[in-house]
Coordinates of C-alpha atoms in Angstrom, one line a residue:
M52 CA -26.2 160.5 173.9
K53 CA -28.6 163.4 173.6
K54 CA -30.7 161.5 171.0
Y55 CA -31.6 158.9 173.6
F56 CA -33.3 161.3 175.9
K57 CA -36.3 161.4 173.6
Y58 CA -37.4 158.1 175.0
L59 CA -38.1 159.7 178.3
L60 CA -41.2 161.2 176.6
I61 CA -42.9 157.7 176.2
L62 CA -44.2 159.0 172.9
T63 CA -42.2 158.0 169.9
I64 CA -41.7 154.3 169.1
I65 CA -38.5 153.7 167.2
G66 CA -37.1 150.3 166.2
F67 CA -33.5 149.3 166.4
C68 CA -31.3 146.4 165.2
N69 CA -31.4 143.3 167.3
P70 CA -28.6 143.5 169.9
V71 CA -27.3 140.1 171.0
L72 CA -27.8 140.6 174.8
S73 CA -29.6 138.7 177.6
N74 CA -33.0 139.8 178.7
D75 CA -31.8 141.4 181.9
V76 CA -30.3 144.4 180.2
I77 CA -30.7 146.7 183.3
E78 CA -28.4 144.4 185.2
Q79 CA -25.9 144.3 182.2
S80 CA -26.0 148.1 182.1
K81 CA -25.4 148.4 185.8
T82 CA -22.4 146.0 185.6
F83 CA -21.0 147.9 182.6
L84 CA -21.3 151.2 184.4
V85 CA -19.6 149.8 187.5
W86 CA -16.8 148.6 185.2
L87 CA -16.4 152.0 183.8
E88 CA -16.4 153.7 187.2
S89 CA -13.7 151.2 188.4
H90 CA -11.3 152.5 185.6
R91 CA -12.3 156.2 185.9
A92 CA -8.9 157.3 187.4
D93 CA -7.0 155.8 184.5
I94 CA -9.5 157.1 181.9
E95 CA -9.2 160.7 183.3
K96 CA -5.4 160.7 183.1
C97 CA -5.2 159.1 179.6
T98 CA -4.5 161.2 176.5
P99 CA -4.1 160.3 172.8
T100 CA -0.6 159.2 172.0
I101 CA 1.6 159.1 168.9
V102 CA 2.4 155.7 167.6
S103 CA 4.5 154.5 164.7
N104 CA 2.2 155.5 161.8
G105 CA -0.7 157.3 163.5
Y106 CA -2.4 158.0 166.9
Q107 CA -3.8 155.8 169.6
L108 CA -6.8 157.1 171.4
C109 CA -7.5 156.3 175.1
D110 CA -10.0 153.5 174.1
N111 CA -7.2 151.9 172.0
T112 CA -8.7 153.0 168.7
F113 CA -6.0 153.4 166.2
I114 CA -6.2 156.2 163.6
N115 CA -3.8 156.3 160.7
K116 CA -2.1 159.7 160.3
E117 CA -1.9 159.5 156.6
L118 CA -5.6 158.9 156.4
L119 CA -6.3 162.0 158.5
I120 CA -4.0 164.1 156.4
K121 CA -5.8 162.8 153.3
L122 CA -9.3 163.5 154.8
Y123 CA -8.4 167.1 155.7
K124 CA -7.3 167.8 152.2
M125 CA -10.5 166.5 150.7
T126 CA -13.3 168.7 149.4
A127 CA -16.8 168.3 150.9
E128 CA -17.8 166.2 147.9
E129 CA -14.8 164.0 148.1
L130 CA -15.3 163.5 151.8
V131 CA -19.0 162.5 151.4
N132 CA -18.0 160.0 148.6
F133 CA -15.2 158.6 150.9
I134 CA -17.7 158.1 153.8
K135 CA -20.1 156.3 151.4
S136 CA -17.2 154.1 150.1
E137 CA -16.7 152.9 153.7
N138 CA -20.3 151.5 153.6
I139 CA -21.5 154.2 156.0
S140 CA -24.8 155.8 155.1
I141 CA -24.9 159.6 155.3
K142 CA -27.7 162.0 155.5
V143 CA -27.2 165.7 154.9
F144 CA -29.9 167.9 156.3
C145 CA -30.6 171.3 154.7
M146 CA -30.2 174.3 156.9
P147 CA -32.4 177.0 155.3
D148 CA -30.5 179.9 156.9
N149 CA -27.3 179.1 155.1
K150 CA -27.6 177.9 151.5
L151 CA -23.9 178.1 150.8
G152 CA -23.0 175.4 153.4
N153 CA -20.2 172.9 152.7
F154 CA -22.6 170.1 152.1
Q155 CA -25.5 171.9 150.6
K156 CA -25.6 170.0 147.3
F157 CA -26.2 166.7 149.2
C158 CA -28.9 167.9 151.6
I159 CA -32.3 166.2 151.8
P160 CA -35.0 168.9 152.1
N161 CA -37.6 168.6 155.0
E162 CA -36.2 165.3 156.4
Q163 CA -34.2 166.4 159.4
N164 CA -35.5 164.7 162.5
E165 CA -36.8 167.0 165.2
A166 CA -34.2 165.9 167.8
Q167 CA -31.3 166.6 165.4
K168 CA -32.7 170.0 164.4
N169 CA -33.5 171.1 168.0
A170 CA -30.2 169.9 169.4
K171 CA -28.3 172.2 167.0
L172 CA -25.7 169.3 166.5
Q173 CA -23.6 169.8 163.4
G174 CA -23.2 166.0 163.1
Q175 CA -24.1 162.7 164.8
F176 CA -23.0 159.1 164.2
H177 CA -25.7 156.4 164.8
P178 CA -24.2 153.0 165.5
D179 CA -27.5 151.2 165.3
T180 CA -27.9 152.1 161.6
N181 CA -24.3 152.8 160.7
T182 CA -25.4 156.3 159.6
I183 CA -23.9 159.8 159.9
D184 CA -26.2 162.7 160.0
I185 CA -24.6 166.0 159.2
Q186 CA -26.0 169.5 158.7
S187 CA -25.5 171.2 155.3
D188 CA -23.5 174.1 156.8
A189 CA -21.3 171.9 159.0
Y190 CA -17.5 172.3 159.0
I191 CA -15.5 169.7 157.1
G192 CA -14.0 168.8 160.5
S193 CA -17.4 167.9 161.9
L194 CA -17.9 165.1 159.4
I195 CA -14.4 163.8 160.0
H196 CA -15.2 164.0 163.8
E197 CA -18.2 161.7 163.3
Y198 CA -16.2 159.4 161.1
I199 CA -13.7 159.0 164.0
H200 CA -16.7 158.0 166.2
Y201 CA -17.4 155.3 163.6
L202 CA -13.8 154.1 163.9
Q203 CA -14.2 154.0 167.7
Y204 CA -17.3 151.9 167.3
K205 CA -15.6 149.5 164.9
N206 CA -12.4 149.3 167.0
E207 CA -11.7 145.7 168.0
N208 CA -8.8 146.5 170.3
I209 CA -9.5 145.6 173.9
F210 CA -9.9 148.5 176.4
F211 CA -9.6 147.2 180.0
G212 CA -10.9 143.8 178.8
K213 CA -13.9 145.1 176.7
R214 CA -14.7 146.5 173.2
Y215 CA -15.8 149.7 175.0
K216 CA -17.9 151.6 172.3
F217 CA -19.3 148.6 170.6
E218 CA -20.5 147.0 173.8
R219 CA -21.8 150.2 175.2
A220 CA -23.8 150.8 172.0
Q221 CA -25.2 147.4 172.2
I222 CA -26.4 148.0 175.8
Q223 CA -27.9 151.4 175.0
Q224 CA -29.8 149.9 172.0
A225 CA -31.2 147.2 174.2
L226 CA -32.2 149.7 176.8
I227 CA -34.1 151.7 174.1
K228 CA -35.7 148.5 172.9
L229 CA -36.8 147.8 176.4
M230 CA -38.3 151.4 176.6
D231 CA -40.0 150.9 173.3
T232 CA -41.7 147.6 174.2
S233 CA -42.5 148.8 177.7
T234 CA -44.1 152.0 176.1
I235 CA -46.3 149.9 173.9
E236 CA -47.3 147.9 177.0
V237 CA -48.1 151.1 178.9
E238 CA -50.4 152.3 176.1
K239 CA -52.1 148.9 175.9
Y240 CA -52.8 148.7 179.6
L241 CA -53.9 152.3 179.8
K242 CA -56.5 151.5 177.1
E243 CA -57.6 148.5 179.1
K244 CA -57.7 150.6 182.3
D245 CA -55.3 148.2 183.9
D246 CA -53.4 150.7 186.2
A247 CA -51.4 148.0 188.0
N248 CA -49.7 146.6 184.9
A249 CA -49.4 150.1 183.4
K250 CA -47.4 151.2 186.5
I251 CA -45.1 148.2 186.2
H252 CA -44.2 149.1 182.6
V253 CA -43.9 152.8 183.4
A254 CA -41.4 151.8 186.0
K255 CA -39.4 149.9 183.4
V256 CA -39.4 152.9 181.1
L257 CA -38.1 155.1 183.9
Q258 CA -35.5 152.5 185.0
A259 CA -34.2 152.1 181.5
S260 CA -34.2 155.9 180.9
E261 CA -32.2 156.4 184.2
Q262 CA -29.7 153.9 182.9
L263 CA -29.4 155.7 179.6
M264 CA -28.8 159.0 181.2
Q265 CA -25.8 157.6 183.1
Y266 CA -23.9 157.0 179.8
S267 CA -23.9 160.7 178.8
P268 CA -20.9 161.7 181.0
W269 CA -18.9 158.7 179.7
Q270 CA -19.6 159.7 176.1
D271 CA -18.1 163.1 177.0
L272 CA -15.3 161.7 179.1
I273 CA -14.1 159.0 176.7
D274 CA -15.4 159.4 173.2
E275 CA -15.6 163.2 172.8
R276 CA -12.6 164.1 175.0
N277 CA -10.3 161.9 173.0
I278 CA -11.2 163.6 169.7
F279 CA -11.0 167.1 171.3
L280 CA -7.6 166.3 172.7
L281 CA -6.4 164.8 169.4
Y282 CA -7.4 167.9 167.6
K283 CA -6.1 170.3 170.3
N284 CA -2.8 168.6 170.9
L285 CA -1.9 167.0 167.6
G286 CA -4.3 168.6 165.0
Q287 CA -1.6 170.8 163.3
E288 CA 0.3 167.6 162.3
F289 CA -2.5 166.3 160.1
G290 CA -4.1 169.6 158.9
V291 CA -6.9 170.5 161.3
S292 CA -8.0 174.1 160.7
D293 CA -7.3 176.7 163.3
E294 CA -11.1 177.1 163.6
D295 CA -11.5 173.4 164.5
I296 CA -8.6 173.5 167.0
A297 CA -10.1 176.5 168.7
L298 CA -13.5 174.8 168.9
A299 CA -11.9 171.6 170.3
T300 CA -10.0 173.6 172.9
K301 CA -13.2 175.4 173.9
N302 CA -15.1 172.1 174.2
M303 CA -12.3 170.7 176.3
G304 CA -12.8 173.5 178.6
F305 CA -16.4 172.4 179.2
I306 CA -15.3 168.8 179.8
C307 CA -12.6 169.9 182.2
K308 CA -15.0 171.9 184.2
R309 CA -17.5 169.0 184.3
F310 CA -15.0 166.4 185.4
K311 CA -12.2 168.5 187.1
L312 CA -9.5 167.0 184.9
P313 CA -5.8 167.3 185.6
G314 CA -2.9 168.8 183.8
D315 CA -2.6 170.5 180.4
Q316 CA -5.8 168.9 179.2
C317 CA -7.6 171.9 180.4
A318 CA -5.8 174.9 178.9
I319 CA -8.7 176.7 177.2
Q320 CA -9.4 179.9 175.5
A321 CA -11.7 182.4 177.1
E322 CA -15.4 181.6 176.7
S323 CA -17.4 183.9 174.5
G324 CA -20.6 183.5 176.4
L325 CA -24.0 183.1 174.7
T326 CA -24.0 184.0 171.1
G327 CA -26.4 183.9 168.2
V328 CA -29.4 185.2 170.3
S329 CA -30.7 187.6 167.7
K330 CA -30.7 185.0 165.0
E331 CA -32.4 182.4 167.2
V332 CA -35.1 184.9 168.3
E333 CA -35.8 185.8 164.8
R334 CA -36.1 182.2 163.8
I335 CA -38.7 181.5 166.5
L336 CA -40.6 184.7 165.6
K337 CA -40.9 183.6 162.0
E338 CA -42.2 180.3 163.3
V339 CA -44.9 181.6 165.5
R340 CA -45.9 184.9 163.7
P341 CA -47.6 184.7 160.3
K342 CA -46.7 188.3 159.6
Y343 CA -43.5 189.0 161.5
S344 CA -41.9 192.4 161.3
N345 CA -38.4 192.9 162.8
Q346 CA -38.5 196.7 162.5
L347 CA -38.8 197.4 166.3
L348 CA -35.9 195.0 167.1
E349 CA -33.8 196.6 164.4
K350 CA -34.5 200.0 165.9
F351 CA -33.7 198.7 169.4
I352 CA -30.3 197.4 168.1
K353 CA -29.6 200.6 166.1
N354 CA -30.2 202.9 169.1
L355 CA -28.2 200.9 171.6
P356 CA -25.7 203.1 173.5
K357 CA -22.1 203.1 172.4
F358 CA -19.5 202.2 175.0
S359 CA -15.8 202.9 175.4
P360 CA -13.8 199.8 175.8
L361 CA -12.4 201.2 179.0
L362 CA -15.9 201.5 180.6
S363 CA -16.4 199.3 183.6
L364 CA -18.9 196.4 183.4
E365 CA -21.0 198.1 186.2
N366 CA -21.2 201.3 184.1
K367 CA -22.1 199.4 180.9
I368 CA -25.0 197.7 182.9
S369 CA -26.0 201.1 184.3
R370 CA -26.1 202.6 180.8
L371 CA -28.2 199.8 179.4
N372 CA -30.6 200.0 182.4
R373 CA -31.2 203.7 181.5
Y374 CA -31.8 202.9 177.8
I375 CA -34.2 200.0 178.5
F376 CA -36.1 201.2 181.5
D377 CA -35.9 205.1 181.2
E378 CA -35.5 205.8 177.4
L379 CA -37.6 202.9 176.2
K380 CA -39.9 203.1 179.3
M381 CA -40.0 199.3 179.6
K382 CA -42.0 198.0 182.5
A383 CA -41.4 194.6 184.1
D384 CA -44.4 192.2 184.4
N385 CA -44.6 188.8 186.0
S386 CA -47.1 187.6 183.4
Y387 CA -46.2 185.8 180.1
L388 CA -49.3 187.5 178.6
S389 CA -49.6 191.0 177.3
R390 CA -52.8 193.0 177.4
N391 CA -53.8 191.7 174.1
N392 CA -53.3 188.1 175.1
E393 CA -50.2 187.9 173.1
D394 CA -46.9 186.6 174.5
N395 CA -45.1 189.2 176.8
F396 CA -41.5 188.1 176.0
L397 CA -40.7 188.0 172.3
P398 CA -39.2 191.4 171.4
D399 CA -41.8 192.5 168.7
S400 CA -44.5 192.3 171.4
T401 CA -42.4 193.7 174.3
L402 CA -41.1 196.6 172.3
K403 CA -44.5 197.5 171.0
F404 CA -46.3 197.4 174.4
K405 CA -43.4 198.5 176.6
K406 CA -44.1 195.7 179.0
A407 CA -42.2 192.5 179.4
H408 CA -42.0 189.3 181.4
C409 CA -38.5 188.7 183.0
L410 CA -37.7 186.4 180.0
G411 CA -38.6 189.3 177.6
I412 CA -36.3 191.8 179.4
T413 CA -33.6 189.2 179.6
L414 CA -33.8 188.7 175.8
L415 CA -33.3 192.5 175.3
Y416 CA -30.2 192.4 177.5
L417 CA -28.7 189.4 175.7
I418 CA -29.4 190.9 172.3
A419 CA -27.8 194.1 173.5
A420 CA -24.7 192.3 174.9
E421 CA -24.3 190.4 171.6
N422 CA -24.3 193.6 169.6
L423 CA -22.0 195.5 172.1
N424 CA -19.4 192.7 172.5
I425 CA -20.2 192.0 176.1
K426 CA -19.8 188.4 177.3
A427 CA -23.3 187.4 178.6
Y428 CA -25.1 184.2 179.8
F429 CA -28.6 183.1 180.2
V430 CA -29.4 182.0 183.8
R431 CA -32.3 180.1 185.2
A432 CA -33.8 180.2 188.7
P433 CA -37.1 178.7 190.0
S434 CA -39.9 180.3 187.9
H435 CA -37.4 183.1 186.8
V436 CA -34.6 183.9 184.4
F437 CA -32.1 186.7 184.2
P438 CA -29.0 187.7 182.2
R439 CA -25.4 187.6 183.6
F440 CA -22.7 189.9 182.2
C441 CA -19.0 189.0 182.6
D442 CA -15.6 190.5 182.0
E443 CA -12.1 189.2 182.6
T444 CA -12.4 189.5 186.4
K445 CA -16.1 189.1 187.4
C446 CA -19.7 188.2 186.5
L447 CA -22.6 190.3 187.5
N448 CA -26.3 189.2 187.7
I449 CA -28.9 191.7 186.3
E450 CA -32.3 191.5 188.0
T451 CA -34.8 192.3 185.2
L452 CA -37.7 192.7 187.5
N453 CA -36.0 195.5 189.4
K454 CA -34.8 197.8 186.7
G455 CA -31.6 196.0 186.2
L456 CA -30.3 195.9 189.7
I457 CA -27.0 194.1 190.1
T458 CA -27.6 191.2 192.5
S459 CA -25.7 188.4 194.1
D460 CA -26.4 184.7 193.7
Q461 CA -27.4 184.6 197.4
Y462 CA -30.2 187.1 196.5
Y463 CA -31.9 184.4 194.4
V464 CA -31.1 181.6 196.9
D465 CA -32.8 183.7 199.6
N466 CA -35.8 185.0 197.7
L467 CA -36.5 182.1 195.3
F468 CA -35.8 179.3 197.8
I469 CA -33.2 177.5 195.7
T470 CA -32.0 174.3 197.4
K471 CA -28.3 173.5 197.8
K472 CA -28.8 170.4 195.7
N473 CA -30.1 172.3 192.8
I474 CA -27.1 174.6 192.8
E475 CA -24.6 171.7 193.3
E476 CA -26.1 169.9 190.3
G477 CA -26.0 173.0 188.1
Y478 CA -29.8 173.2 187.7
Y479 CA -30.1 176.8 188.7
L480 CA -27.7 179.9 188.7
K481 CA -25.5 178.2 186.1
N482 CA -24.0 180.1 183.1
L483 CA -26.0 178.8 180.1
A484 CA -24.2 179.5 176.8
K485 CA -26.1 177.2 174.5
L486 CA -29.0 178.5 172.4
N487 CA -30.9 175.3 173.1
D488 CA -31.4 176.3 176.7
L489 CA -32.7 179.8 175.7
S490 CA -35.0 178.3 173.1
A491 CA -36.4 175.8 175.7
S492 CA -37.4 178.7 177.9
L493 CA -38.9 180.5 175.0
Y494 CA -41.0 177.5 173.9
L495 CA -42.0 177.0 177.5
G496 CA -43.4 180.6 177.5
L497 CA -45.2 180.0 174.3
G498 CA -46.7 176.9 175.7
F499 CA -48.0 178.8 178.7
V500 CA -49.6 181.4 176.5
A501 CA -51.3 178.7 174.4
G502 CA -52.5 176.9 177.5
T503 CA -53.9 180.1 179.1
N504 CA -55.9 180.6 175.9
H505 CA -57.1 177.0 176.1
Q506 CA -55.3 176.1 173.0
W507 CA -54.3 172.6 174.4
E508 CA -52.9 171.1 171.3
L509 CA -50.7 174.1 170.5
A510 CA -49.5 174.2 174.2
E511 CA -48.6 170.5 174.0
Y512 CA -46.7 171.3 170.7
F513 CA -44.7 174.1 172.3
Y514 CA -43.9 172.1 175.5
K515 CA -42.7 169.2 173.4
K516 CA -40.4 171.7 171.6
S517 CA -39.1 173.0 174.9
I518 CA -38.3 169.5 176.1
N519 CA -36.6 168.6 172.7
N520 CA -34.4 171.7 173.1
S521 CA -33.3 170.9 176.7
R522 CA -33.9 167.4 178.0
G523 CA -32.7 168.3 181.5
F524 CA -35.2 171.2 181.7
S525 CA -37.8 169.7 184.1
E526 CA -40.3 172.6 183.8
G527 CA -41.2 171.5 180.3
Y528 CA -42.2 168.0 181.5
S529 CA -44.2 169.4 184.4
N530 CA -46.0 171.9 182.2
L531 CA -46.8 169.3 179.6
A532 CA -48.2 167.2 182.4
A533 CA -50.5 170.1 183.4
I534 CA -51.9 170.1 179.8
Y535 CA -52.6 166.4 179.9
F536 CA -54.3 167.0 183.3
Q537 CA -56.5 169.7 181.8
Q538 CA -57.4 167.3 178.9
G539 CA -58.5 164.6 181.3
R540 CA -55.5 162.3 180.7
P541 CA -54.3 161.7 184.3
D542 CA -52.1 158.7 183.4
M543 CA -50.1 160.7 180.9
A544 CA -49.9 163.6 183.4
K545 CA -48.5 161.3 186.1
T546 CA -45.9 159.9 183.7
Y547 CA -44.6 163.3 182.8
L548 CA -44.6 164.5 186.4
E549 CA -42.6 161.5 187.4
I550 CA -40.0 162.3 184.8
A551 CA -40.0 166.0 185.9
L552 CA -39.3 165.0 189.5
K553 CA -36.7 162.4 188.5
I554 CA -34.8 165.2 186.8
N555 CA -35.4 167.7 189.6
P556 CA -36.9 166.3 192.8
D557 CA -37.1 169.9 194.2
L558 CA -39.2 171.3 191.4
V559 CA -42.0 173.0 193.4
S560 CA -44.4 173.4 190.4
A561 CA -44.2 169.6 189.7
I562 CA -44.6 168.7 193.3
I563 CA -47.8 170.9 193.4
N564 CA -49.0 169.4 190.1
M565 CA -48.6 165.9 191.6
G566 CA -50.6 167.1 194.5
A567 CA -53.4 168.4 192.2
L568 CA -53.4 165.1 190.3
N569 CA -53.9 163.1 193.6
Q570 CA -56.5 165.6 194.7
K571 CA -58.4 165.1 191.4
L572 CA -58.2 161.3 192.0
K573 CA -59.7 162.0 195.5
N574 CA -56.6 160.9 197.3
D575 CA -56.6 163.9 199.6
E576 CA -54.1 162.7 202.2
K577 CA -51.5 162.1 199.5
A578 CA -52.3 165.4 197.9
L579 CA -51.8 167.2 201.2
D580 CA -48.4 165.5 201.6
Y581 CA -47.3 166.8 198.2
Y582 CA -48.5 170.4 199.0
D583 CA -46.6 170.3 202.4
K584 CA -43.5 169.0 200.6
A585 CA -43.7 171.9 198.1
L586 CA -44.2 174.5 201.0
A587 CA -41.2 173.0 202.9
I588 CA -39.1 174.0 199.9
N589 CA -40.9 177.3 199.1
P590 CA -43.0 178.7 201.9
T591 CA -44.4 181.4 199.5
A592 CA -45.8 178.8 197.1
I593 CA -49.4 180.2 197.1
E594 CA -50.8 177.7 194.7
A595 CA -50.1 175.0 197.4
Y596 CA -51.9 177.0 200.1
R597 CA -54.9 177.5 197.8
K598 CA -55.2 173.9 196.9
K599 CA -54.7 172.9 200.6
A600 CA -57.5 175.2 201.5
D601 CA -59.9 173.5 199.0
I602 CA -59.3 170.2 200.7
L603 CA -59.6 171.6 204.2
I604 CA -62.9 173.2 203.3
K605 CA -64.2 169.9 201.7
N606 CA -63.3 168.2 205.0
K607 CA -64.9 171.0 207.0
K608 CA -61.7 172.2 208.6
I609 CA -62.7 175.8 208.1
K610 CA -60.2 177.5 210.6
E611 CA -57.3 175.7 209.0
A612 CA -58.6 176.7 205.5
F613 CA -58.9 180.3 206.6
I614 CA -55.3 180.2 207.9
N615 CA -54.0 178.9 204.5
F616 CA -55.9 181.8 202.8
E617 CA -54.2 184.2 205.2
K618 CA -50.8 182.9 204.3
I619 CA -51.5 183.6 200.7
L620 CA -52.4 187.2 201.6
I621 CA -49.2 187.5 203.5
V622 CA -47.3 186.9 200.3
Q623 CA -49.7 189.1 198.3
P624 CA -52.4 191.1 200.2
K625 CA -54.3 192.2 197.0
F626 CA -55.8 188.8 195.9
C627 CA -59.4 189.8 196.0
D628 CA -60.7 186.4 195.1
V629 CA -58.9 185.0 198.1
I630 CA -60.4 187.7 200.4
K631 CA -63.9 186.8 199.0
D632 CA -63.2 183.1 199.9
Q633 CA -62.3 184.1 203.4
I634 CA -65.5 186.2 203.8
Q635 CA -67.5 183.3 202.5
I636 CA -66.2 180.7 204.9
T637 CA -65.7 182.6 208.1
E638 CA -68.4 182.8 210.8
D639 CA -66.7 185.5 212.8
G640 CA -68.7 188.6 212.2
K641 CA -65.8 191.0 213.3
I642 CA -63.3 189.4 210.9
K643 CA -65.9 189.3 208.1
K644 CA -66.4 193.1 208.4
I645 CA -62.7 193.8 208.4
K646 CA -62.3 191.7 205.3
M647 CA -65.3 193.3 203.5
D648 CA -64.0 196.8 204.2
Y649 CA -60.6 195.9 202.9
L650 CA -62.0 194.3 199.8
E651 CA -64.2 197.4 199.1
K652 CA -61.1 199.6 199.4
L653 CA -59.2 197.5 196.9
Q654 CA -62.1 197.4 194.5
K655 CA -62.6 201.2 194.6
K656 CA -59.0 201.8 193.8
H657 CA -59.0 199.1 191.1
E658 CA -56.1 197.3 192.8
C659 CA -57.5 193.8 192.9
L660 CA -55.2 191.0 191.7
K661 CA -56.2 187.5 190.6
L662 CA -54.5 184.5 192.1
P663 CA -52.6 182.9 189.1
L664 CA -53.9 179.3 189.2

């Protein structure tokens, strides 16, 4: 399902085979989803069963046991040839970091599509083209896994009255086709400056994308869960490796947590946390640095403190805090930019300048945890990230902007104004153990740095990379919208803001950006509504106060504007440009003098801060 999220971008036009469906695909999709929901209880209880000469999956797909035994005895070359003999196309994508992979001899250099590459998927079956994509370093079991998806798609046995996977794929292809045609119409009407018709087709794109997103949990609950349970419960009968069984068991753990499934489906091994951080960071550094040197990072890892296995988690964190903040003299900084206008979060820069954004310090903790065998996770909060370390009994949050202080989840709820809905939906304060999520935040930071330096095309590139890594990361869409706004492309900006707010309606930055867009279009009342909505979620959102003040000044509501400036200074009293604005607009001589004296004091001590807009 992940591949379909690309169509939220309203950028890439991709053609599909002609599905035989009526024009009203939205209604067909809704009916199909209602049908699935009506059978949820039976679907959740069902597990693969042994039949006379094989196995029956919950969607009534039959898999021959002898065939599975045969497949698991094949070499990689034999398996590829078998797949091709079944009239299935296969594409093997080269993984440059591992030239000894199982399928290396079949790989196609430089042809891996961006979505596949960024999703870090070992394999993927595409029913629209009857093709399996596989990475050159994938396990043998990964290719067999995708072949089983092909069998599910070709299955003609009825599942609660329908050919489940076949009919679902047809509907999804039709939804994508609707998105494609509507996207073309949007672009056409935008060129013609026909906003009314453009809005109609944008609505169609969003409606189709919303339908597509609803199939993702069913893919996990039916398609993936069936194969994971087959491997986990019966894999030893047909030769599945211990490694593949362990991976299936771990993946079942994620599905069980997502759907709260019953019984022995959910016996899982302990999670390992986020791994592969050092390698992923090095990959991104090589991508963005023409002359990258990893000497400082290697030194950081070499000099990490050594721990006794008996040391408590609290003491391990305390020792790492001393290493990072006292021995290395690292200082936390809210900015993505260093003093040299480089990023303030990738380790070659942070270790050199001893100054790091919360993302940069989080990276150091995650790399340390990986090398010290500490289970760790990457955690997001509004405009913030931090590491979370765990042992067998507990997990502890590490606040990187406060010298590694151990904090509770409630600390972030109270200080960063996280809504209950965002927590319930897992958008914030969730254990993130996939590299994609970390990479999405890194590319977001790189996009911000490029945008700050007015490198709009580079910023757009990085924000798209962020989105490709994590489709549910609404900040990427909101920031990309801001770039389009800067480029004078308000229609594209609005489209991406609508996507961001559809994913996370409480994303304050997107709400403020929507206000700024309306303000630019001279729709001041609507802009004020958006700013007030943002402030209702986060009363310290200084950007909203600043933009409100601009509208109030324009409408000659000087006292109200002054109050909004004052609210900014309550949050941070050293914004000298805000004080200057107050001095300029007030007619009260006494207040003007107080403000001028305070401004002079800040300037003499070089304590002025600039409002980050």
